[in-house]
Coordinates of C-alpha atoms in Angstrom, one line a residue:
M1 CA 47.6 86.9 134.5
L2 CA 46.4 86.1 130.9
R3 CA 47.5 82.9 129.3
A4 CA 47.2 82.3 125.5
V5 CA 46.0 78.8 124.7
A6 CA 45.2 78.9 121.0
S7 CA 45.8 81.1 117.9
L8 CA 43.4 80.7 115.0
G9 CA 43.5 82.5 111.6
D10 CA 40.3 84.2 110.3
D11 CA 39.2 85.5 106.9
D12 CA 40.6 89.0 107.0
G13 CA 44.2 88.0 107.6
D14 CA 44.4 88.8 111.3
E15 CA 44.7 86.2 114.1
L16 CA 42.2 85.4 116.9
V17 CA 44.0 84.8 120.2
R18 CA 42.0 83.0 122.9
T19 CA 42.9 83.2 126.6
D20 CA 41.4 81.5 129.6
A21 CA 40.3 84.9 131.1
L22 CA 38.9 86.9 128.2
P23 CA 37.0 86.4 124.9
A24 CA 39.0 86.1 121.7
I25 CA 40.9 89.3 120.9
R26 CA 42.3 90.3 117.5
T27 CA 46.0 90.9 116.8
P28 CA 47.3 92.0 113.5
R29 CA 49.1 89.6 111.3
V30 CA 52.8 90.2 110.8
R31 CA 53.3 91.5 107.2
M32 CA 57.0 92.5 107.5
R33 CA 60.0 91.5 109.4
L34 CA 63.2 93.4 110.2
A35 CA 66.3 91.3 109.7
V36 CA 69.7 92.3 111.2
L37 CA 72.3 91.7 108.6
T38 CA 75.4 93.1 110.3
G39 CA 76.4 94.5 113.6
P40 CA 76.4 93.1 117.2
D41 CA 72.9 91.5 116.7
A42 CA 73.5 90.0 113.2
G43 CA 71.1 87.1 112.5
R44 CA 68.2 88.3 114.6
T45 CA 64.8 89.2 113.2
Y46 CA 61.9 91.2 114.6
P47 CA 58.3 91.1 113.5
L48 CA 56.8 94.4 112.4
F49 CA 53.1 94.7 113.2
P50 CA 51.1 97.6 111.8
G51 CA 51.9 100.6 114.0
S52 CA 55.0 102.5 115.2
H53 CA 58.3 100.8 116.1
R54 CA 61.1 102.7 117.8
I55 CA 64.7 101.5 117.1
G56 CA 67.6 102.5 119.2
S57 CA 70.2 101.4 121.8
S58 CA 68.2 102.2 124.9
E59 CA 65.6 99.9 126.4
Q60 CA 63.8 102.9 127.8
H61 CA 63.5 104.7 124.4
A62 CA 63.3 101.9 121.9
D63 CA 61.0 98.9 121.2
I64 CA 63.8 97.2 119.1
V65 CA 67.1 97.5 121.0
L66 CA 70.3 97.4 119.1
P67 CA 73.5 96.9 121.2
D68 CA 75.5 99.1 118.8
R69 CA 77.5 102.0 120.4
A70 CA 77.1 104.0 117.2
V71 CA 73.3 103.9 117.4
S72 CA 71.5 106.6 119.3
R73 CA 69.1 105.9 122.2
Q74 CA 66.2 106.4 119.9
H75 CA 67.7 106.3 116.4
L76 CA 64.8 105.5 114.0
V77 CA 61.1 105.1 114.0
L78 CA 59.4 102.7 111.5
E79 CA 55.7 103.5 110.8
V80 CA 54.3 100.3 109.4
R81 CA 51.0 100.6 107.5
D82 CA 49.1 98.2 105.3
D83 CA 50.3 100.1 102.2
G84 CA 54.0 100.5 103.1
V85 CA 56.6 101.5 105.7
R86 CA 57.8 105.0 106.5
A87 CA 61.1 105.5 108.2
V88 CA 61.7 108.7 110.3
D89 CA 65.0 109.7 111.9
P90 CA 64.1 111.9 114.9
G91 CA 67.5 113.4 115.0
S92 CA 70.0 110.6 115.6
R93 CA 73.6 111.4 116.4
N94 CA 75.2 109.6 113.4
G95 CA 72.3 109.7 111.0
S96 CA 70.3 107.0 109.2
F97 CA 71.0 105.7 105.7
C98 CA 69.1 103.8 103.1
E99 CA 71.4 102.1 100.5
G100 CA 74.1 104.8 100.9
M101 CA 71.8 107.8 101.1
R102 CA 71.2 109.7 104.3
F103 CA 67.6 110.6 105.1
S104 CA 65.4 112.1 107.7
E105 CA 62.1 110.7 106.4
L106 CA 61.7 108.0 103.7
E107 CA 59.2 105.6 102.3
V108 CA 61.0 102.3 102.5
R109 CA 60.4 99.6 99.9
P110 CA 60.5 95.8 100.9
G111 CA 64.0 94.5 100.5
A112 CA 65.7 97.8 101.2
V113 CA 68.7 97.9 103.5
L114 CA 68.9 100.5 106.3
T115 CA 72.2 101.4 108.0
L116 CA 72.2 102.7 111.6
G117 CA 75.7 103.0 113.0
T118 CA 77.5 99.8 112.2
T119 CA 74.3 97.8 112.0
E120 CA 72.5 97.0 108.7
L121 CA 68.8 96.2 108.7
K122 CA 66.7 94.7 105.9
L123 CA 63.0 94.9 105.5
V124 CA 61.8 91.4 104.6
P125 CA 58.2 90.6 103.6
E126 CA 56.6 87.9 105.7
G127 CA 57.0 84.5 104.1
E128 CA 60.3 85.3 102.6
K129 CA 63.6 84.2 104.2
A130 CA 66.0 86.9 105.1
R131 CA 68.6 85.5 102.7
S132 CA 71.8 87.3 103.0
M133 CA 74.0 86.3 100.0
P134 CA 77.6 86.3 101.2
L135 CA 79.1 89.6 100.1
S136 CA 82.2 89.6 98.0
T137 CA 85.3 90.4 100.0
R138 CA 87.0 92.3 97.1
D139 CA 87.0 96.0 96.6
S140 CA 87.4 95.8 92.8
F141 CA 86.3 93.7 89.9
G142 CA 88.2 94.4 86.8
G143 CA 88.1 98.2 86.4
L144 CA 85.2 98.6 88.7
V145 CA 86.1 99.9 92.2
G146 CA 84.2 100.1 95.4
G147 CA 84.2 98.8 99.0
S148 CA 80.6 99.8 99.9
R149 CA 77.9 97.2 100.4
R150 CA 76.2 98.2 97.1
M151 CA 79.3 97.6 95.1
R152 CA 80.2 94.4 96.9
E153 CA 76.7 93.1 96.1
V154 CA 77.4 93.9 92.5
F155 CA 80.8 92.1 92.7
T156 CA 79.1 89.0 94.2
L157 CA 76.7 88.8 91.3
L158 CA 79.5 89.4 88.7
E159 CA 81.6 86.7 90.2
R160 CA 78.8 84.2 89.7
L161 CA 77.6 85.2 86.3
A162 CA 81.1 85.7 84.8
A163 CA 81.7 82.0 85.1
G164 CA 78.7 81.2 82.9
E165 CA 77.9 81.4 79.2
S166 CA 74.5 83.2 79.3
D167 CA 74.0 86.6 77.7
V168 CA 74.1 89.5 80.1
L169 CA 72.3 92.9 80.2
I170 CA 74.1 95.7 82.1
Q171 CA 71.9 98.7 83.1
G172 CA 72.9 101.9 84.7
E173 CA 73.2 105.6 84.3
T174 CA 75.8 107.2 82.0
G175 CA 79.2 107.2 83.6
T176 CA 78.6 104.2 86.0
G177 CA 81.1 102.0 84.3
K178 CA 79.1 99.7 82.0
E179 CA 81.9 99.1 79.6
L180 CA 84.3 98.3 82.4
C181 CA 81.7 95.9 83.8
A182 CA 81.4 94.1 80.4
E183 CA 85.2 93.9 80.1
A184 CA 85.5 92.5 83.6
I185 CA 82.9 89.8 82.9
H186 CA 84.9 88.8 79.8
S187 CA 88.3 88.8 81.6
H188 CA 86.9 86.7 84.5
S189 CA 85.2 84.2 82.1
S190 CA 86.4 81.1 80.3
R191 CA 86.5 83.2 77.2
S192 CA 89.1 85.6 78.5
K193 CA 91.7 84.4 76.0
G194 CA 89.3 85.1 73.1
P195 CA 88.5 88.5 71.6
F196 CA 86.5 91.2 73.3
V197 CA 84.8 93.2 70.6
I198 CA 83.0 96.5 71.3
V199 CA 80.2 97.9 69.2
D200 CA 78.9 101.3 70.1
L201 CA 75.4 101.2 68.6
A202 CA 74.7 104.9 69.3
G203 CA 77.7 105.9 67.2
I204 CA 76.9 104.0 64.0
A205 CA 74.7 105.3 61.2
P206 CA 71.5 103.3 61.0
S207 CA 72.3 102.4 57.4
L208 CA 75.6 100.7 58.4
L209 CA 74.4 98.9 61.5
E210 CA 73.6 95.5 59.8
S211 CA 77.0 95.6 58.0
E212 CA 78.8 96.4 61.3
L213 CA 77.1 93.6 63.2
F214 CA 76.8 90.9 60.6
G215 CA 79.4 91.9 57.9
H216 CA 78.9 92.2 54.1
V217 CA 80.1 90.7 50.9
K218 CA 81.8 92.5 48.1
G219 CA 79.4 94.5 46.0
A220 CA 76.5 94.3 48.5
F221 CA 76.2 98.1 48.4
T222 CA 78.0 101.1 47.2
G223 CA 81.4 101.3 48.8
A224 CA 81.5 97.5 49.7
N225 CA 84.7 96.9 47.8
T226 CA 85.7 93.8 49.7
D227 CA 84.2 91.1 51.9
R228 CA 84.1 92.2 55.6
A229 CA 83.4 90.2 58.7
G230 CA 80.9 91.7 61.1
A231 CA 81.3 92.1 64.9
F232 CA 79.7 88.7 65.6
E233 CA 82.3 86.9 63.5
R234 CA 85.1 89.0 64.8
A235 CA 84.1 88.1 68.4
H236 CA 84.1 84.3 67.6
G237 CA 85.4 82.4 70.6
G238 CA 85.1 85.5 72.8
T239 CA 82.7 88.2 74.0
L240 CA 80.7 90.8 72.0
F241 CA 79.8 93.9 73.8
L242 CA 76.9 95.8 72.4
D243 CA 77.0 99.3 74.0
E244 CA 73.8 101.4 74.1
V245 CA 71.6 98.6 72.8
G246 CA 68.6 100.7 73.5
E247 CA 69.5 102.8 70.4
L248 CA 69.1 99.9 68.0
P249 CA 66.4 100.8 65.4
L250 CA 63.3 98.6 65.4
E251 CA 64.0 97.4 61.8
V252 CA 67.3 95.9 62.8
Q253 CA 66.1 94.3 66.1
P254 CA 64.6 91.1 64.4
R255 CA 68.0 90.3 62.9
L256 CA 69.8 90.7 66.2
L257 CA 67.2 88.5 67.9
R258 CA 67.8 85.8 65.2
A259 CA 71.5 86.0 65.7
L260 CA 71.1 85.6 69.5
E261 CA 68.7 82.7 69.3
R262 CA 70.5 80.7 66.6
R263 CA 74.1 82.0 67.0
Q264 CA 74.1 82.3 63.2
V265 CA 74.7 85.4 61.1
K266 CA 74.4 86.2 57.4
R267 CA 76.5 88.9 55.9
V268 CA 74.7 91.6 54.0
G269 CA 74.4 90.5 50.4
A270 CA 75.2 86.8 51.2
N271 CA 73.0 83.7 50.9
D272 CA 74.4 81.5 53.6
Y273 CA 74.5 81.7 57.4
R274 CA 77.7 81.4 59.4
T275 CA 77.7 79.8 62.9
V276 CA 79.4 81.9 65.6
N277 CA 80.5 80.9 69.1
V278 CA 80.1 84.2 71.0
R279 CA 78.8 85.4 74.3
V280 CA 76.8 88.7 74.1
V281 CA 77.0 91.4 76.8
A282 CA 74.7 94.3 76.1
A283 CA 74.5 97.6 78.0
T284 CA 72.1 100.6 78.1
H285 CA 71.3 103.6 80.2
Q286 CA 67.7 103.6 79.0
D287 CA 64.6 102.1 80.7
L288 CA 64.2 99.1 78.3
E289 CA 61.1 97.9 80.0
G290 CA 59.5 101.3 79.4
A291 CA 60.7 101.2 75.8
V292 CA 59.0 97.8 75.4
K293 CA 55.8 99.2 76.7
D294 CA 56.1 102.2 74.3
G295 CA 56.7 99.9 71.3
R296 CA 60.2 101.2 70.8
F297 CA 61.9 98.0 71.7
R298 CA 60.9 94.4 71.0
G299 CA 59.9 92.5 74.2
D300 CA 61.2 89.2 72.9
L301 CA 64.6 90.8 72.2
F302 CA 64.7 92.4 75.7
H303 CA 64.0 89.1 77.4
R304 CA 66.6 87.4 75.2
L305 CA 69.3 90.0 76.1
A306 CA 68.3 90.0 79.8
V307 CA 68.9 86.3 80.6
L308 CA 71.1 87.7 83.3
R309 CA 70.9 91.3 84.4
V310 CA 73.3 93.6 86.3
V311 CA 72.3 97.1 87.5
L312 CA 75.2 99.4 88.3
P313 CA 74.3 101.9 91.1
P314 CA 74.8 105.6 90.5
L315 CA 77.6 107.1 92.5
R316 CA 75.2 109.1 94.7
E317 CA 74.1 105.8 96.2
H318 CA 77.5 104.8 97.3
L319 CA 79.3 108.0 98.1
E320 CA 81.3 106.3 100.8
D321 CA 83.4 104.8 97.9
I322 CA 84.6 108.3 96.8
P323 CA 87.9 108.2 98.8
L324 CA 88.8 104.8 97.2
L325 CA 87.8 106.0 93.8
I326 CA 90.0 109.1 94.1
D327 CA 93.0 107.1 95.2
T328 CA 92.4 104.7 92.3
V329 CA 92.2 107.5 89.7
L330 CA 95.4 109.0 91.2
S331 CA 97.2 105.7 91.1
R332 CA 96.3 105.2 87.4
M333 CA 97.7 108.6 86.7
G334 CA 100.9 107.7 88.5
R335 CA 100.2 110.2 91.3
P336 CA 100.4 109.6 95.1
P337 CA 97.3 110.1 97.3
S338 CA 98.8 113.4 98.5
A339 CA 98.2 114.9 95.1
L340 CA 94.9 116.0 96.4
S341 CA 94.5 117.9 99.7
D342 CA 92.1 116.8 102.5
Q343 CA 90.1 119.9 101.8
T344 CA 89.7 119.1 98.2
R345 CA 88.7 115.5 99.0
A346 CA 86.1 116.7 101.5
L347 CA 84.6 119.0 98.7
L348 CA 84.5 116.0 96.3
A349 CA 82.7 113.9 98.9
Q350 CA 79.9 116.4 99.2
Y351 CA 78.8 116.5 95.6
P352 CA 76.1 114.1 94.3
W353 CA 77.9 113.5 91.0
P354 CA 75.2 113.4 88.3
G355 CA 77.8 112.2 85.8
N356 CA 78.8 109.4 88.2
V357 CA 82.3 107.8 88.3
R358 CA 83.2 109.1 84.9
E359 CA 82.6 112.7 86.0
L360 CA 84.6 112.2 89.2
R361 CA 87.5 110.8 87.2
N362 CA 87.5 113.7 84.9
V363 CA 87.3 116.2 87.7
V364 CA 90.2 114.6 89.6
D365 CA 92.3 114.7 86.4
R366 CA 91.5 118.3 85.8
V367 CA 92.3 119.4 89.4
V368 CA 95.6 117.5 89.4
N369 CA 96.7 119.0 86.1
L370 CA 95.5 122.5 86.6
G371 CA 96.5 122.7 90.3
E372 CA 94.4 123.2 93.4
E373 CA 95.9 126.6 94.2
A374 CA 93.9 128.1 91.3
L375 CA 90.6 127.1 93.0
P376 CA 88.8 129.6 95.2
D377 CA 88.8 128.5 98.8
I378 CA 85.0 128.4 99.2
P379 CA 83.9 125.1 100.8
D380 CA 80.2 125.5 100.1
V381 CA 80.7 125.4 96.3
P382 CA 81.3 122.0 94.7
L383 CA 84.8 121.8 93.4
Q384 CA 84.2 120.7 89.9
V385 CA 82.0 123.7 89.0
R386 CA 84.9 126.2 89.7
G387 CA 86.3 126.1 86.2
A388 CA 84.8 129.2 84.7
A389 CA 87.2 131.4 82.7
P390 CA 88.6 134.2 84.9
D391 CA 87.6 136.8 82.4
D392 CA 84.0 135.6 82.1
D393 CA 82.2 137.9 84.5
E394 CA 79.0 136.0 84.1
N395 CA 80.5 132.9 85.5
T396 CA 82.8 134.1 88.3
V397 CA 82.3 132.7 91.7
P398 CA 81.5 136.0 93.5
M399 CA 78.6 136.8 91.2
A400 CA 77.3 133.2 91.3
L401 CA 77.2 133.3 95.1
D402 CA 74.8 136.2 95.1
L403 CA 72.2 133.9 93.4
P404 CA 69.9 131.3 94.9
F405 CA 71.7 128.0 95.4
K406 CA 70.1 126.1 92.6
E407 CA 70.6 128.9 90.0
A408 CA 74.2 129.5 91.2
K409 CA 75.1 125.9 90.9
E410 CA 73.6 125.6 87.4
R411 CA 75.5 128.8 86.3
L412 CA 78.8 127.6 87.7
I413 CA 78.4 124.1 86.1
E414 CA 77.6 125.8 82.7
G415 CA 80.8 127.8 83.1
F416 CA 82.9 124.8 83.8
E417 CA 81.3 122.8 80.9
R418 CA 82.0 125.7 78.5
D419 CA 85.6 126.1 79.6
Y420 CA 86.3 122.4 79.7
L421 CA 84.8 121.7 76.2
R422 CA 86.5 124.7 74.6
T423 CA 89.9 123.5 75.9
L424 CA 89.1 119.9 75.0
L425 CA 88.3 120.8 71.4
E426 CA 91.4 122.9 71.0
R427 CA 93.6 120.0 72.2
C428 CA 91.8 117.5 69.9
E429 CA 91.8 119.9 67.0
G430 CA 88.0 119.8 66.8
N431 CA 87.8 116.0 66.3
V432 CA 84.8 114.8 68.3
S433 CA 85.8 111.1 68.3
R434 CA 89.2 111.8 69.7
A435 CA 87.7 114.3 72.2
S436 CA 85.1 111.8 73.5
R437 CA 87.9 109.2 74.0
E438 CA 90.2 111.7 75.9
A439 CA 87.4 113.1 78.0
G440 CA 85.8 109.7 78.7
I441 CA 82.5 111.0 77.5
D442 CA 80.1 109.2 75.2
R443 CA 80.3 110.7 71.7
V444 CA 76.5 111.3 71.5
Y445 CA 76.5 113.0 74.9
L446 CA 79.5 115.1 73.9
R447 CA 77.8 116.3 70.8
K448 CA 74.8 117.3 72.9
L449 CA 77.0 119.3 75.2
L450 CA 78.7 121.0 72.2
R451 CA 75.3 122.0 70.8
K452 CA 74.2 123.2 74.1
H453 CA 77.1 125.6 74.4
G454 CA 77.2 126.6 70.7
L455 CA 80.6 125.2 70.1
D456 CA 81.6 124.0 66.7
A457 CA 83.6 120.9 65.9
S458 CA 84.7 119.1 62.8
S459 CA 83.0 115.8 62.0
S460 CA 84.6 112.7 63.4

């Protein structure tokens, strides 16, 4: 029987293990650990040496055994290499998930959370503690809704930063709820009794941006008939929300940076600065780091805005929240959960929702108002793309189903978009601003959709 008596490090990172029976043998250094966050074995960690590690509920079929009845005998295989970790599901009964997405094979980044049955596992680089910040117990924060781990992690962060005074940058795809997030930060802060001022930077002409942000004095330019306070002044004592801050032209960015650093603003045409007491929350769907590298956004402004940062996950990364989101939308419409059938709910849960929560909300609204009985009973077709006009042969479901899946889906979506936009414009009498508000769609994005489908609208 071999007995280890010493373990010495060498230059290449491996360990030399001496025994009393054999010469020194080399064992690889642990570069990653697997931490059990939830489940029957919560709190345990396992070293991941380079090589293959089988995870499951059976001691005969797994190297890392999880006493979880929802875990298959051999549920997952982790292939640990020097340059990364690959996770392979060999055909488990309940599937493997990474941050809400089911997978069969996946390159897993350090820090990622894997879900097997009721057990959550986190890949932790060696040397780091498997810190598990207590998750929020709430399933909503302001207008944001979700009971998934991803959303509860967001709520945990929001609970902490809302209490502070530092500026916040919210990042996330269109439709993830950035404005709701900003409003929730304000309402849960010490500034909640102060004003909450919204400035949509994408919807303001570049020539008017400085006036909108900082105000102007009478006679500063043609049309300036009176003195006017800018958004910073109007938000005094409260919170200023700068939506789509990535759209801010380079020439205006230095003035915004000065206002953020000094909390002083000067109206267009004025000589004196005014001090403001305001917290700034900015939001963007753009990759601001990439914009900084490309020279389209000032690095110093980015770092000043991103003192605290929140990233809202796309809906496809927490699809388990769809039932709760549907019930929330129905409740806000004054409708009971029974307003949507189980079949319709199942269809909604199958779609990846590229337009995120906003798209889901609009689809639920549409189905409730138009009635489910008008929808074809074809479970393989996502529900929201079944809105083509009945007399438009090009977009009817039977013809679309004869096409390859990707092309059929694209054609059906186009039919839905055309029909929805046409009805929306008629209801709003061609007014884009009103249409964007009623549809819950960003005005710039709505104009792009209108151009795409060749639909005319009056200027807002």
